[in-house]
PDB file of C-alpha atoms in Angstrom:
ATOM      1  CA  MET X   1       0.073   0.020  -0.034  1.00  0.00           C
ATOM      2  CA  VAL X   2       1.335   3.608  -0.762  1.00  0.00           C
ATOM      3  CA  GLY X   3      -0.187   6.710   0.696  1.00  0.00           C
ATOM      4  CA  ILE X   4      -1.723   9.414  -1.550  1.00  0.00           C
ATOM      5  CA  ASP X   5      -1.073  13.141  -1.342  1.00  0.00           C
ATOM      6  CA  THR X   6      -3.817  15.464  -1.651  1.00  0.00           C
ATOM      7  CA  ASN X   7      -2.123  17.140  -4.622  1.00  0.00           C
ATOM      8  CA  VAL X   8      -2.016  13.930  -6.440  1.00  0.00           C
ATOM      9  CA  LEU X   9      -5.784  13.461  -6.263  1.00  0.00           C
ATOM     10  CA  VAL X  10      -6.393  16.959  -7.112  1.00  0.00           C
ATOM     11  CA  ARG X  11      -4.344  16.872 -10.372  1.00  0.00           C
ATOM     12  CA  PHE X  12      -5.913  13.428 -11.248  1.00  0.00           C
ATOM     13  CA  ILE X  13      -9.341  14.836 -10.720  1.00  0.00           C
ATOM     14  CA  VAL X  14      -9.105  18.233 -12.057  1.00  0.00           C
ATOM     15  CA  GLN X  15      -6.707  17.680 -14.901  1.00  0.00           C
ATOM     16  CA  ASP X  16      -5.561  21.318 -14.832  1.00  0.00           C
ATOM     17  CA  ASP X  17      -1.563  20.742 -15.048  1.00  0.00           C
ATOM     18  CA  PRO X  18      -0.802  18.578 -18.055  1.00  0.00           C
ATOM     19  CA  ASP X  19       2.457  17.338 -16.787  1.00  0.00           C
ATOM     20  CA  GLN X  20       1.383  16.953 -13.274  1.00  0.00           C
ATOM     21  CA  SER X  21      -1.880  15.366 -14.214  1.00  0.00           C
ATOM     22  CA  ALA X  22      -0.224  12.979 -16.391  1.00  0.00           C
ATOM     23  CA  ARG X  23       2.305  11.934 -13.467  1.00  0.00           C
ATOM     24  CA  ALA X  24      -0.515  11.376 -11.316  1.00  0.00           C
ATOM     25  CA  GLY X  25      -2.614   9.312 -13.532  1.00  0.00           C
ATOM     26  CA  GLN X  26       0.248   7.113 -14.436  1.00  0.00           C
ATOM     27  CA  SER X  27       1.037   6.700 -10.793  1.00  0.00           C
ATOM     28  CA  LEU X  28      -2.564   5.992  -9.816  1.00  0.00           C
ATOM     29  CA  THR X  29      -3.419   3.764 -12.451  1.00  0.00           C
ATOM     30  CA  THR X  30      -0.219   1.519 -12.640  1.00  0.00           C
ATOM     31  CA  ALA X  31       0.789   1.426  -9.038  1.00  0.00           C
ATOM     32  CA  LEU X  32      -2.455   0.706  -7.382  1.00  0.00           C
ATOM     33  CA  SER X  33      -4.797  -2.354  -7.385  1.00  0.00           C
ATOM     34  CA  PRO X  34      -7.324  -3.918  -5.257  1.00  0.00           C
ATOM     35  CA  ASP X  35      -4.588  -5.945  -3.690  1.00  0.00           C
ATOM     36  CA  SER X  36      -2.343  -3.080  -3.263  1.00  0.00           C
ATOM     37  CA  PRO X  37      -4.587  -0.071  -2.877  1.00  0.00           C
ATOM     38  CA  GLY X  38      -3.656   3.703  -2.472  1.00  0.00           C
ATOM     39  CA  TYR X  39      -4.301   4.957   1.227  1.00  0.00           C
ATOM     40  CA  VAL X  40      -6.083   8.150   1.483  1.00  0.00           C
ATOM     41  CA  ASN X  41      -5.944   9.449   4.933  1.00  0.00           C
ATOM     42  CA  ALA X  42      -8.707  11.500   6.701  1.00  0.00           C
ATOM     43  CA  ILE X  43      -6.517  14.817   6.492  1.00  0.00           C
ATOM     44  CA  VAL X  44      -6.108  14.086   2.654  1.00  0.00           C
ATOM     45  CA  LEU X  45      -9.782  13.580   2.234  1.00  0.00           C
ATOM     46  CA  CYS X  46     -10.574  16.787   4.020  1.00  0.00           C
ATOM     47  CA  LYS X  47      -8.126  18.872   2.199  1.00  0.00           C
ATOM     48  CA  LEU X  48      -9.212  17.512  -1.083  1.00  0.00           C
ATOM     49  CA  VAL X  49     -12.763  18.675  -0.522  1.00  0.00           C
ATOM     50  CA  TRP X  50     -11.525  22.009   0.649  1.00  0.00           C
ATOM     51  CA  VAL X  51      -9.534  22.506  -2.511  1.00  0.00           C
ATOM     52  CA  LEU X  52     -12.179  21.225  -4.774  1.00  0.00           C
ATOM     53  CA  LYS X  53     -14.606  23.773  -3.119  1.00  0.00           C
ATOM     54  CA  ARG X  54     -12.469  26.757  -2.493  1.00  0.00           C
ATOM     55  CA  ALA X  55      -9.704  26.764  -5.160  1.00  0.00           C
ATOM     56  CA  TYR X  56     -11.724  25.166  -7.959  1.00  0.00           C
ATOM     57  CA  LYS X  57     -15.255  26.377  -7.042  1.00  0.00           C
ATOM     58  CA  TYR X  58     -16.662  22.996  -7.509  1.00  0.00           C
ATOM     59  CA  PRO X  59     -20.282  22.760  -6.698  1.00  0.00           C
ATOM     60  CA  LYS X  60     -21.237  20.736  -3.726  1.00  0.00           C
ATOM     61  CA  PRO X  61     -22.986  17.896  -5.813  1.00  0.00           C
ATOM     62  CA  LEU X  62     -20.113  17.254  -7.819  1.00  0.00           C
ATOM     63  CA  ILE X  63     -17.758  17.114  -4.748  1.00  0.00           C
ATOM     64  CA  LEU X  64     -20.232  14.844  -3.250  1.00  0.00           C
ATOM     65  CA  ALA X  65     -20.016  12.524  -6.510  1.00  0.00           C
ATOM     66  CA  VAL X  66     -16.085  12.751  -6.402  1.00  0.00           C
ATOM     67  CA  ILE X  67     -15.981  11.564  -2.689  1.00  0.00           C
ATOM     68  CA  GLU X  68     -18.512   8.790  -3.304  1.00  0.00           C
ATOM     69  CA  GLN X  69     -16.436   7.596  -6.284  1.00  0.00           C
ATOM     70  CA  LEU X  70     -13.328   7.555  -3.957  1.00  0.00           C
ATOM     71  CA  LEU X  71     -15.227   5.524  -1.482  1.00  0.00           C
ATOM     72  CA  ASN X  72     -16.335   2.832  -4.172  1.00  0.00           C
ATOM     73  CA  THR X  73     -13.055   2.666  -5.972  1.00  0.00           C
ATOM     74  CA  ARG X  74     -11.483  -0.771  -4.915  1.00  0.00           C
ATOM     75  CA  GLU X  75      -7.879   0.605  -5.688  1.00  0.00           C
ATOM     76  CA  LEU X  76      -8.164   3.072  -2.969  1.00  0.00           C
ATOM     77  CA  ALA X  77      -8.496   2.486   0.874  1.00  0.00           C
ATOM     78  CA  LEU X  78      -9.796   5.387   2.811  1.00  0.00           C
ATOM     79  CA  GLU X  79      -9.163   5.936   6.273  1.00  0.00           C
ATOM     80  CA  HIS X  80     -12.322   5.353   8.266  1.00  0.00           C
ATOM     81  CA  PRO X  81     -14.615   4.846   5.351  1.00  0.00           C
ATOM     82  CA  ASP X  82     -17.662   4.321   7.307  1.00  0.00           C
ATOM     83  CA  ALA X  83     -17.196   7.634   8.930  1.00  0.00           C
ATOM     84  CA  ALA X  84     -16.507   9.284   5.501  1.00  0.00           C
ATOM     85  CA  ARG X  85     -19.862   7.769   4.159  1.00  0.00           C
ATOM     86  CA  SER X  86     -21.651   9.077   7.396  1.00  0.00           C
ATOM     87  CA  ALA X  87     -19.990  12.423   6.864  1.00  0.00           C
ATOM     88  CA  LEU X  88     -20.827  12.365   3.038  1.00  0.00           C
ATOM     89  CA  GLN X  89     -24.651  11.822   4.063  1.00  0.00           C
ATOM     90  CA  SER X  90     -24.554  14.531   6.754  1.00  0.00           C
ATOM     91  CA  TRP X  91     -22.848  16.956   4.321  1.00  0.00           C
ATOM     92  CA  GLN X  92     -25.403  16.471   1.736  1.00  0.00           C
ATOM     93  CA  LYS X  93     -28.087  17.623   3.956  1.00  0.00           C
ATOM     94  CA  GLY X  94     -26.165  19.936   6.483  1.00  0.00           C
ATOM     95  CA  GLU X  95     -24.660  23.442   6.343  1.00  0.00           C
ATOM     96  CA  ALA X  96     -21.493  22.526   8.270  1.00  0.00           C
ATOM     97  CA  ASP X  97     -18.090  21.653   6.117  1.00  0.00           C
ATOM     98  CA  PHE X  98     -17.536  18.032   5.179  1.00  0.00           C
ATOM     99  CA  SER X  99     -14.374  18.000   7.555  1.00  0.00           C
ATOM    100  CA  ASP X 100     -16.886  18.851  10.641  1.00  0.00           C
ATOM    101  CA  TYR X 101     -19.205  15.848   9.825  1.00  0.00           C
ATOM    102  CA  TYR X 102     -15.894  13.732   9.164  1.00  0.00           C
ATOM    103  CA  LEU X 103     -14.427  14.694  12.711  1.00  0.00           C
ATOM    104  CA  ALA X 104     -17.515  13.987  14.482  1.00  0.00           C
ATOM    105  CA  ALA X 105     -18.133  10.763  12.782  1.00  0.00           C
ATOM    106  CA  ILE X 106     -14.603   9.510  13.675  1.00  0.00           C
ATOM    107  CA  ASN X 107     -14.928  10.723  17.166  1.00  0.00           C
ATOM    108  CA  ARG X 108     -18.328   8.716  17.460  1.00  0.00           C
ATOM    109  CA  LEU X 109     -16.377   5.722  16.174  1.00  0.00           C
ATOM    110  CA  ALA X 110     -13.652   6.244  18.763  1.00  0.00           C
ATOM    111  CA  GLY X 111     -16.291   6.226  21.497  1.00  0.00           C
ATOM    112  CA  CYS X 112     -17.082   9.835  21.898  1.00  0.00           C
ATOM    113  CA  SER X 113     -20.700  10.596  23.155  1.00  0.00           C
ATOM    114  CA  THR X 114     -20.735  14.153  21.451  1.00  0.00           C
ATOM    115  CA  THR X 115     -18.260  16.527  19.916  1.00  0.00           C
ATOM    116  CA  ILE X 116     -18.443  19.970  21.342  1.00  0.00           C
ATOM    117  CA  ALA X 117     -18.183  22.775  18.774  1.00  0.00           C
ATOM    118  CA  LEU X 118     -18.901  26.698  18.605  1.00  0.00           C
ATOM    119  CA  ASP X 119     -19.824  26.242  14.764  1.00  0.00           C
ATOM    120  CA  LEU X 120     -23.547  27.094  14.600  1.00  0.00           C
ATOM    121  CA  HIS X 121     -24.021  25.073  11.376  1.00  0.00           C
ATOM    122  CA  ALA X 122     -22.203  21.850  13.088  1.00  0.00           C
ATOM    123  CA  GLY X 123     -24.525  22.644  16.143  1.00  0.00           C
ATOM    124  CA  ASP X 124     -27.482  21.674  14.329  1.00  0.00           C
ATOM    125  CA  HIS X 125     -26.246  17.959  13.658  1.00  0.00           C
ATOM    126  CA  PRO X 126     -26.880  15.191  16.526  1.00  0.00           C
ATOM    127  CA  ASP X 127     -23.201  14.329  16.835  1.00  0.00           C
ATOM    128  CA  PHE X 128     -22.154  17.850  17.982  1.00  0.00           C
ATOM    129  CA  THR X 129     -22.858  19.907  21.195  1.00  0.00           C
ATOM    130  CA  LEU X 130     -22.962  23.667  20.742  1.00  0.00           C
ATOM    131  CA  ILE X 131     -21.120  25.406  23.651  1.00  0.00           C
TER     132      ILE X 131
END
């Protein structure tokens, strides 16, 4: 298994830099397999959503589809995939950031009864306690 940096995923998805996009595509398509997947940790997934939203102005439905595709790609292993799926469902309906929902889902998996927050949007979700 090899770890994958955010920029590699961005270049592969966005295809905005011919050289880097080609190198990312080559690496991802030749080095990864279901038996030896690429590892996408939680930080990379959150950064990816942020970059697609802020830097590339991808609309939320498109980012949702990208993350869903990553979750369904057998050549990738996402950290806390169940938490990522839960966060994706919450973000689809909610106003907080994807990373907030992912954080709360990971905390829940770790045994936390709640996640305290100051973010009013996060506070609307049952996994958060607004303080």
